Amino acid sequence: MEDKRLTLAIQKSGRLSEGSINLLKKCGIKIQNGNNHLKANTSGFPLEIIFLRDDDIPQYVADGVADAGILGYNEVLEKDCKVNTVYNLGFSRCRISVAVPRNVDYPGREFLAGKRIATSYPGILEKYLAQHKLSAEIHPISGSVEVTPALGLADAIFEIVSSGGTLISNGLKEVEIVMQSEAVLITNQNMSEEKSALLDKLLFRIQSVQAAENNKYILLNAPNDKIDLIASMIPGMKSPTILPLTMEGWSSLHSVISETDFWQVIDNLKEAGAQGILVIPIEKMVL
Ligand code: ATP
Ligand code: MG
């Protein structure tokens, strides 16, 4: 009989673990027996967790051992397995870049022709080079790629960069940003109807959590003759709530404001006559 739970693969320990577990927690899903095991049960959703190295997640999901997985988009591209990438999760953001020793005069990507490039992403690098009709020696290395130029093993590296600190401390400079990455949700391509329905429920929770994080609840006071103008600036989910204040000629307006252009909208509201503006985090936003 088919398991009536969804199986989700997440990274056992590393830069994705905390974000993955936090996301599940915000979705009301608690992992029960810690991550020292291969598998864990959860409460709050029919979900089983498998803890894996991120490298193994694409294959497990492609094979259907796990129905879904959370991992960096870079790793999804690198492994190139038959999976669907269904959702960007917004954490573990990084980029994959080409870096060369600081003292190298870098004329452009033609520099890479014939060079030795160390990387833990040989698949992505190969495609990048082919796309630009360059041929180079790819040296696949797992771990400490940044030290290879100083050791004389490589002329350039192709690696994950986030703050750039590791590059600087190894005497390297970033010269090409090849791709941006963040954690994504991938799924098996042949899920049963039952499991697809469960996945939709999980996605719905993730969307509600993300919408809440991208929006704030806003309350403000304004003179009645300014209320229409102000309401048009913060239309909210359907339309703002307007309540009369006990002070004659004044109202209170409640709505939702997006994080993206938050400060610009606040400035506009003040200019339009809004006073006593309160902004409150939203825990969940069910659309
Ligand atoms: P594993 O043992 O599971 O194979 P790993 O060493 O391959 O782990 P981590 O270093 O934990 O991987 O990184 C996992 C993912 O997190 C990367 O593939 C990338 O998507 C993202 N990532 C890596 N470095 C950073 C960083 N400095 N900042 C943000 N995200 C990062
Ligand atoms: Mg890995």
mmCIF file of C-alpha atoms and ligand atoms in Angstrom:
data_model
loop_
_atom_site.group_PDB
_atom_site.id
_atom_site.type_symbol
_atom_site.label_atom_id
_atom_site.label_comp_id
_atom_site.label_asym_id
_atom_site.label_seq_id
_atom_site.Cartn_x
_atom_site.Cartn_y
_atom_site.Cartn_z
ATOM 1 C CA MET A 1 0.000 0.000 0.000
ATOM 2 C CA GLU A 2 1.289 3.460 -0.825
ATOM 3 C CA ASP A 3 2.498 5.572 2.066
ATOM 4 C CA LYS A 4 -0.009 8.363 2.659
ATOM 5 C CA ARG A 5 2.760 10.710 3.686
ATOM 6 C CA LEU A 6 4.936 12.943 1.612
ATOM 7 C CA THR A 7 8.671 12.249 1.905
ATOM 8 C CA LEU A 8 10.865 15.338 1.909
ATOM 9 C CA ALA A 9 14.660 15.204 1.648
ATOM 10 C CA ILE A 10 16.596 17.990 3.362
ATOM 11 C CA GLN A 11 20.303 18.543 3.967
ATOM 12 C CA LYS A 12 21.583 16.625 6.990
ATOM 13 C CA SER A 13 23.971 19.320 8.144
ATOM 14 C CA GLY A 14 25.261 22.364 6.368
ATOM 15 C CA ARG A 15 24.249 25.751 5.085
ATOM 16 C CA LEU A 16 20.734 24.678 4.114
ATOM 17 C CA SER A 17 19.750 22.795 7.269
ATOM 18 C CA GLU A 18 18.710 25.665 9.495
ATOM 19 C CA GLY A 19 16.732 27.441 6.772
ATOM 20 C CA SER A 20 14.958 24.208 5.807
ATOM 21 C CA ILE A 21 13.988 23.347 9.384
ATOM 22 C CA ASN A 22 12.887 26.937 10.086
ATOM 23 C CA LEU A 23 10.697 26.991 7.015
ATOM 24 C CA LEU A 24 9.000 23.757 8.073
ATOM 25 C CA LYS A 25 8.520 25.130 11.585
ATOM 26 C CA LYS A 26 6.838 28.258 10.222
ATOM 27 C CA CYS A 27 4.573 25.955 8.208
ATOM 28 C CA GLY A 28 3.500 24.314 11.477
ATOM 29 C CA ILE A 29 5.606 21.188 10.901
ATOM 30 C CA LYS A 30 7.807 19.940 13.743
ATOM 31 C CA ILE A 31 10.538 17.375 13.228
ATOM 32 C CA GLN A 32 10.285 14.815 15.995
ATOM 33 C CA ASN A 33 13.455 12.840 16.527
ATOM 34 C CA GLY A 34 16.260 15.239 15.603
ATOM 35 C CA ASN A 35 18.574 14.965 12.623
ATOM 36 C CA ASN A 36 20.921 12.294 13.916
ATOM 37 C CA HIS A 37 18.923 9.676 12.117
ATOM 38 C CA LEU A 38 18.430 9.030 8.420
ATOM 39 C CA LYS A 39 14.699 9.547 8.762
ATOM 40 C CA ALA A 40 12.405 11.501 11.068
ATOM 41 C CA ASN A 41 8.684 11.754 11.637
ATOM 42 C CA THR A 42 6.937 15.069 11.900
ATOM 43 C CA SER A 43 3.869 16.388 13.627
ATOM 44 C CA GLY A 44 1.502 18.893 12.053
ATOM 45 C CA PHE A 45 1.545 17.457 8.513
ATOM 46 C CA PRO A 46 1.651 13.982 6.940
ATOM 47 C CA LEU A 47 5.343 14.333 6.169
ATOM 48 C CA GLU A 48 8.408 12.181 6.626
ATOM 49 C CA ILE A 49 11.868 13.756 6.500
ATOM 50 C CA ILE A 50 15.018 12.112 5.087
ATOM 51 C CA PHE A 51 18.343 13.733 5.958
ATOM 52 C CA LEU A 52 20.913 13.539 3.157
ATOM 53 C CA ARG A 53 24.009 15.230 1.769
ATOM 54 C CA ASP A 54 22.740 17.891 -0.589
ATOM 55 C CA ASP A 55 24.597 16.213 -3.477
ATOM 56 C CA ASP A 56 22.363 13.138 -3.143
ATOM 57 C CA ILE A 57 19.010 14.933 -2.976
ATOM 58 C CA PRO A 58 18.385 15.368 -6.757
ATOM 59 C CA GLN A 59 18.898 11.650 -7.474
ATOM 60 C CA TYR A 60 16.728 10.511 -4.538
ATOM 61 C CA VAL A 61 13.941 12.790 -5.737
ATOM 62 C CA ALA A 62 14.338 11.741 -9.384
ATOM 63 C CA ASP A 63 14.129 8.082 -8.313
ATOM 64 C CA GLY A 64 11.075 8.721 -6.135
ATOM 65 C CA VAL A 65 12.773 7.592 -2.906
ATOM 66 C CA ALA A 66 11.868 11.101 -1.760
ATOM 67 C CA ASP A 67 8.862 12.916 -3.257
ATOM 68 C CA ALA A 68 10.404 16.330 -2.777
ATOM 69 C CA GLY A 69 13.616 17.959 -1.633
ATOM 70 C CA ILE A 70 15.021 21.272 -0.467
ATOM 71 C CA LEU A 71 18.460 22.243 -1.767
ATOM 72 C CA GLY A 72 20.435 24.975 -3.503
ATOM 73 C CA TYR A 73 19.455 25.665 -7.098
ATOM 74 C CA ASN A 74 23.168 25.406 -7.967
ATOM 75 C CA GLU A 75 23.159 21.751 -6.913
ATOM 76 C CA VAL A 76 19.968 21.081 -8.907
ATOM 77 C CA LEU A 77 21.630 22.461 -12.049
ATOM 78 C CA GLU A 78 24.871 20.631 -11.375
ATOM 79 C CA LYS A 79 23.254 17.233 -10.950
ATOM 80 C CA ASP A 80 20.895 17.788 -13.904
ATOM 81 C CA CYS A 81 18.449 15.047 -12.773
ATOM 82 C CA LYS A 82 14.874 14.646 -13.965
ATOM 83 C CA VAL A 83 13.088 16.660 -11.274
ATOM 84 C CA ASN A 84 10.760 19.661 -11.268
ATOM 85 C CA THR A 85 11.940 22.855 -9.583
ATOM 86 C CA VAL A 86 8.674 24.157 -8.218
ATOM 87 C CA TYR A 87 9.400 26.949 -5.787
ATOM 88 C CA ASN A 88 12.098 29.477 -4.832
ATOM 89 C CA LEU A 89 12.442 29.544 -1.059
ATOM 90 C CA GLY A 90 14.457 32.738 -0.591
ATOM 91 C CA PHE A 91 17.187 31.510 1.794
ATOM 92 C CA SER A 92 20.814 30.314 1.356
ATOM 93 C CA ARG A 93 21.298 32.863 -1.378
ATOM 94 C CA CYS A 94 24.694 32.794 -3.067
ATOM 95 C CA ARG A 95 26.239 33.090 -6.510
ATOM 96 C CA ILE A 96 28.637 31.003 -8.521
ATOM 97 C CA SER A 97 31.473 33.000 -9.902
ATOM 98 C CA VAL A 98 34.799 32.826 -11.652
ATOM 99 C CA ALA A 99 37.678 34.154 -9.556
ATOM 100 C CA VAL A 100 41.332 34.640 -10.426
ATOM 101 C CA PRO A 101 44.426 35.680 -8.411
ATOM 102 C CA ARG A 102 44.222 39.344 -7.458
ATOM 103 C CA ASN A 103 47.315 40.356 -9.428
ATOM 104 C CA VAL A 104 46.083 38.852 -12.718
ATOM 105 C CA ASP A 105 45.100 41.318 -15.409
ATOM 106 C CA TYR A 106 41.699 39.923 -16.411
ATOM 107 C CA PRO A 107 40.665 41.004 -19.902
ATOM 108 C CA GLY A 108 37.289 39.198 -20.006
ATOM 109 C CA ARG A 109 36.149 35.613 -20.155
ATOM 110 C CA GLU A 110 38.450 34.835 -23.104
ATOM 111 C CA PHE A 111 41.126 34.706 -20.373
ATOM 112 C CA LEU A 112 39.757 31.280 -19.462
ATOM 113 C CA ALA A 113 40.651 29.647 -22.814
ATOM 114 C CA GLY A 114 43.186 26.877 -22.227
ATOM 115 C CA LYS A 115 43.410 27.616 -18.497
ATOM 116 C CA ARG A 116 43.133 25.168 -15.570
ATOM 117 C CA ILE A 117 39.933 25.908 -13.629
ATOM 118 C CA ALA A 118 39.283 24.224 -10.270
ATOM 119 C CA THR A 119 35.640 23.807 -9.273
ATOM 120 C CA SER A 120 33.135 21.765 -7.318
ATOM 121 C CA TYR A 121 30.631 22.490 -10.116
ATOM 122 C CA PRO A 122 32.169 20.838 -13.207
ATOM 123 C CA GLY A 123 28.767 20.326 -14.848
ATOM 124 C CA ILE A 124 27.704 23.975 -14.674
ATOM 125 C CA LEU A 125 31.202 25.113 -15.669
ATOM 126 C CA GLU A 126 31.264 22.833 -18.700
ATOM 127 C CA LYS A 127 27.962 24.274 -19.933
ATOM 128 C CA TYR A 128 29.130 27.825 -19.287
ATOM 129 C CA LEU A 129 32.339 27.291 -21.256
ATOM 130 C CA ALA A 130 30.484 25.590 -24.121
ATOM 131 C CA GLN A 131 27.949 28.424 -24.230
ATOM 132 C CA HIS A 132 30.798 30.888 -24.742
ATOM 133 C CA LYS A 133 32.705 28.586 -27.112
ATOM 134 C CA LEU A 134 35.678 28.365 -24.766
ATOM 135 C CA SER A 135 37.688 25.291 -24.020
ATOM 136 C CA ALA A 136 39.586 24.940 -20.759
ATOM 137 C CA GLU A 137 40.874 22.246 -18.401
ATOM 138 C CA ILE A 138 38.251 21.585 -15.750
ATOM 139 C CA HIS A 139 39.617 20.250 -12.445
ATOM 140 C CA PRO A 140 36.780 18.885 -10.320
ATOM 141 C CA ILE A 141 37.596 19.286 -6.631
ATOM 142 C CA SER A 142 35.390 18.849 -3.593
ATOM 143 C CA GLY A 143 36.170 21.354 -0.879
ATOM 144 C CA SER A 144 38.789 24.117 -0.460
ATOM 145 C CA VAL A 145 38.691 25.091 -4.111
ATOM 146 C CA GLU A 146 39.860 28.597 -3.149
ATOM 147 C CA VAL A 147 43.358 27.444 -2.183
ATOM 148 C CA THR A 148 44.160 25.802 -5.535
ATOM 149 C CA PRO A 149 45.557 28.888 -7.357
ATOM 150 C CA ALA A 150 48.022 29.612 -4.508
ATOM 151 C CA LEU A 151 49.133 25.967 -4.595
ATOM 152 C CA GLY A 152 49.796 26.230 -8.318
ATOM 153 C CA LEU A 153 47.049 23.732 -9.152
ATOM 154 C CA ALA A 154 44.770 26.111 -11.034
ATOM 155 C CA ASP A 155 44.760 29.453 -12.865
ATOM 156 C CA ALA A 156 41.189 30.267 -11.913
ATOM 157 C CA ILE A 157 38.365 28.883 -9.812
ATOM 158 C CA PHE A 158 34.632 28.543 -10.389
ATOM 159 C CA GLU A 159 32.945 28.449 -7.014
ATOM 160 C CA ILE A 160 30.222 29.627 -4.635
ATOM 161 C CA VAL A 161 30.595 33.181 -3.383
ATOM 162 C CA SER A 162 28.407 34.879 -0.827
ATOM 163 C CA SER A 163 30.212 37.668 1.040
ATOM 164 C CA GLY A 164 33.442 37.325 -0.956
ATOM 165 C CA GLY A 165 35.509 37.072 2.257
ATOM 166 C CA THR A 166 36.941 33.645 1.423
ATOM 167 C CA LEU A 167 38.125 34.911 -1.962
ATOM 168 C CA ILE A 168 39.850 37.916 -0.433
ATOM 169 C CA SER A 169 41.580 35.863 2.249
ATOM 170 C CA ASN A 170 42.941 33.591 -0.486
ATOM 171 C CA GLY A 171 44.224 36.476 -2.606
ATOM 172 C CA LEU A 172 41.531 36.068 -5.268
ATOM 173 C CA LYS A 173 39.156 38.475 -7.025
ATOM 174 C CA GLU A 174 35.709 37.728 -8.445
ATOM 175 C CA VAL A 175 35.650 38.430 -12.184
ATOM 176 C CA GLU A 176 32.455 36.807 -13.561
ATOM 177 C CA ILE A 177 29.144 36.107 -11.827
ATOM 178 C CA VAL A 178 27.793 33.107 -13.708
ATOM 179 C CA MET A 179 24.619 32.321 -11.776
ATOM 180 C CA GLN A 180 22.586 33.331 -8.726
ATOM 181 C CA SER A 181 21.297 30.612 -6.447
ATOM 182 C CA GLU A 182 18.931 30.179 -3.518
ATOM 183 C CA ALA A 183 17.231 27.249 -1.816
ATOM 184 C CA VAL A 184 14.481 25.711 -3.958
ATOM 185 C CA LEU A 185 11.870 23.006 -3.597
ATOM 186 C CA ILE A 186 12.197 20.198 -6.128
ATOM 187 C CA THR A 187 9.716 17.394 -6.721
ATOM 188 C CA ASN A 188 9.520 14.002 -8.365
ATOM 189 C CA GLN A 189 8.051 14.109 -11.868
ATOM 190 C CA ASN A 190 5.686 11.151 -11.442
ATOM 191 C CA MET A 191 3.920 11.765 -8.174
ATOM 192 C CA SER A 192 0.637 10.007 -7.435
ATOM 193 C CA GLU A 193 -2.495 12.147 -7.338
ATOM 194 C CA GLU A 194 -2.651 11.672 -3.605
ATOM 195 C CA LYS A 195 0.885 12.927 -3.092
ATOM 196 C CA SER A 196 0.414 15.836 -5.516
ATOM 197 C CA ALA A 197 -2.542 16.925 -3.404
ATOM 198 C CA LEU A 198 -0.359 16.792 -0.283
ATOM 199 C CA LEU A 199 2.352 18.739 -2.061
ATOM 200 C CA ASP A 200 -0.179 21.431 -3.015
ATOM 201 C CA LYS A 201 -1.124 21.727 0.653
ATOM 202 C CA LEU A 202 2.500 22.094 1.652
ATOM 203 C CA LEU A 203 3.064 24.714 -1.065
ATOM 204 C CA PHE A 204 0.012 26.607 0.142
ATOM 205 C CA ARG A 205 1.544 26.797 3.619
ATOM 206 C CA ILE A 206 4.910 27.904 2.248
ATOM 207 C CA GLN A 207 3.220 30.623 0.187
ATOM 208 C CA SER A 208 1.300 31.867 3.230
ATOM 209 C CA VAL A 209 4.502 32.067 5.268
ATOM 210 C CA GLN A 210 6.353 33.906 2.504
ATOM 211 C CA ALA A 211 3.494 36.326 1.816
ATOM 212 C CA ALA A 212 3.426 37.158 5.530
ATOM 213 C CA GLU A 213 7.178 37.784 5.541
ATOM 214 C CA ASN A 214 6.886 40.092 2.548
ATOM 215 C CA ASN A 215 4.059 42.171 4.008
ATOM 216 C CA LYS A 216 3.284 44.177 7.130
ATOM 217 C CA TYR A 217 0.057 45.225 8.795
ATOM 218 C CA ILE A 218 -0.260 49.016 8.932
ATOM 219 C CA LEU A 219 -2.510 51.261 11.013
ATOM 220 C CA LEU A 220 -2.628 55.027 10.772
ATOM 221 C CA ASN A 221 -4.773 58.044 11.545
ATOM 222 C CA ALA A 222 -5.769 60.678 9.017
ATOM 223 C CA PRO A 223 -8.215 63.555 8.563
ATOM 224 C CA ASN A 224 -11.357 62.374 6.752
ATOM 225 C CA ASP A 225 -10.700 64.520 3.676
ATOM 226 C CA LYS A 226 -7.365 62.692 3.125
ATOM 227 C CA ILE A 227 -8.670 59.166 3.631
ATOM 228 C CA ASP A 228 -9.486 58.408 -0.032
ATOM 229 C CA LEU A 229 -6.038 59.483 -1.200
ATOM 230 C CA ILE A 230 -4.316 57.486 1.547
ATOM 231 C CA ALA A 231 -6.481 54.406 0.939
ATOM 232 C CA SER A 232 -5.420 54.433 -2.717
ATOM 233 C CA MET A 233 -1.766 54.233 -1.630
ATOM 234 C CA ILE A 234 -2.244 51.105 0.499
ATOM 235 C CA PRO A 235 -5.026 49.092 -1.151
ATOM 236 C CA GLY A 236 -4.244 46.018 1.004
ATOM 237 C CA MET A 237 -5.532 42.528 0.259
ATOM 238 C CA LYS A 238 -9.026 43.570 -0.816
ATOM 239 C CA SER A 239 -9.441 47.128 0.423
ATOM 240 C CA PRO A 240 -8.474 48.957 3.614
ATOM 241 C CA THR A 241 -10.628 49.053 6.764
ATOM 242 C CA ILE A 242 -11.682 52.559 7.769
ATOM 243 C CA LEU A 243 -12.924 53.224 11.306
ATOM 244 C CA PRO A 244 -14.037 56.576 12.763
ATOM 245 C CA LEU A 245 -11.916 58.021 15.596
ATOM 246 C CA THR A 246 -13.757 59.513 18.570
ATOM 247 C CA MET A 247 -12.152 62.787 17.545
ATOM 248 C CA GLU A 248 -14.490 64.510 15.077
ATOM 249 C CA GLY A 249 -13.311 64.580 11.433
ATOM 250 C CA TRP A 250 -10.623 61.865 11.838
ATOM 251 C CA SER A 251 -10.472 58.183 10.900
ATOM 252 C CA SER A 252 -8.181 55.243 11.463
ATOM 253 C CA LEU A 253 -7.161 53.204 8.433
ATOM 254 C CA HIS A 254 -5.924 49.585 8.573
ATOM 255 C CA SER A 255 -4.299 47.812 5.652
ATOM 256 C CA VAL A 256 -1.379 45.697 4.423
ATOM 257 C CA ILE A 257 1.831 47.134 3.010
ATOM 258 C CA SER A 258 4.452 45.322 0.956
ATOM 259 C CA GLU A 259 8.064 45.100 2.123
ATOM 260 C CA THR A 260 9.409 45.903 -1.351
ATOM 261 C CA ASP A 261 8.624 49.631 -1.556
ATOM 262 C CA PHE A 262 7.942 50.056 2.151
ATOM 263 C CA TRP A 263 9.876 53.266 2.894
ATOM 264 C CA GLN A 264 8.753 55.024 -0.270
ATOM 265 C CA VAL A 265 5.105 54.312 0.568
ATOM 266 C CA ILE A 266 5.612 55.442 4.182
ATOM 267 C CA ASP A 267 7.084 58.750 2.933
ATOM 268 C CA ASN A 268 4.123 59.209 0.583
ATOM 269 C CA LEU A 269 1.636 58.458 3.369
ATOM 270 C CA LYS A 270 3.217 61.041 5.677
ATOM 271 C CA GLU A 271 3.175 63.616 2.927
ATOM 272 C CA ALA A 272 -0.504 62.872 2.311
ATOM 273 C CA GLY A 273 -1.300 63.661 5.963
ATOM 274 C CA ALA A 274 -1.101 60.280 7.733
ATOM 275 C CA GLN A 275 -0.222 60.416 11.432
ATOM 276 C CA GLY A 276 0.504 57.906 14.193
ATOM 277 C CA ILE A 277 1.587 55.214 11.733
ATOM 278 C CA LEU A 278 1.994 51.758 13.328
ATOM 279 C CA VAL A 279 3.535 48.847 11.434
ATOM 280 C CA ILE A 280 3.094 45.315 12.753
ATOM 281 C CA PRO A 281 4.547 41.992 11.508
ATOM 282 C CA ILE A 282 2.100 39.478 10.081
ATOM 283 C CA GLU A 283 2.520 35.887 11.164
ATOM 284 C CA LYS A 284 0.605 34.122 8.375
ATOM 285 C CA MET A 285 -1.147 35.514 5.327
ATOM 286 C CA VAL A 286 -3.710 33.193 3.760
ATOM 287 C CA LEU A 287 -4.364 34.328 0.202
HETATM 288 P P1 ATP B 1 26.924 18.382 2.016
HETATM 289 O O1 ATP B 1 27.750 17.788 3.093
HETATM 290 O O2 ATP B 1 25.460 18.267 2.307
HETATM 291 O O3 ATP B 1 27.290 17.904 0.635
HETATM 292 P P2 ATP B 1 28.065 20.904 1.137
HETATM 293 O O4 ATP B 1 29.412 21.072 1.752
HETATM 294 O O5 ATP B 1 27.967 20.449 -0.273
HETATM 295 O O6 ATP B 1 27.199 19.955 2.086
HETATM 296 P P3 ATP B 1 27.154 23.527 2.112
HETATM 297 O O7 ATP B 1 28.444 24.259 2.237
HETATM 298 O O8 ATP B 1 26.437 23.153 3.354
HETATM 299 O O9 ATP B 1 27.277 22.253 1.150
HETATM 300 O O10 ATP B 1 26.203 24.398 1.184
HETATM 301 C C1 ATP B 1 24.951 23.923 0.786
HETATM 302 C C2 ATP B 1 24.327 24.923 -0.162
HETATM 303 O O11 ATP B 1 24.125 26.170 0.496
HETATM 304 C C3 ATP B 1 25.168 25.270 -1.392
HETATM 305 O O12 ATP B 1 24.996 24.331 -2.432
HETATM 306 C C4 ATP B 1 24.618 26.623 -1.758
HETATM 307 O O13 ATP B 1 23.385 26.524 -2.455
HETATM 308 C C5 ATP B 1 24.344 27.241 -0.407
HETATM 309 N N1 ATP B 1 25.520 28.001 0.090
HETATM 310 C C6 ATP B 1 26.791 27.618 0.100
HETATM 311 N N2 ATP B 1 27.594 28.541 0.640
HETATM 312 C C7 ATP B 1 26.795 29.533 0.996
HETATM 313 C C8 ATP B 1 27.029 30.771 1.643
HETATM 314 N N3 ATP B 1 28.237 31.157 2.011
HETATM 315 N N4 ATP B 1 25.957 31.552 1.884
HETATM 316 C C9 ATP B 1 24.723 31.162 1.538
HETATM 317 N N5 ATP B 1 24.449 29.999 0.916
HETATM 318 C C10 ATP B 1 25.468 29.200 0.656
HETATM 319 MG MG MG B 2 27.315 18.864 -1.071
#
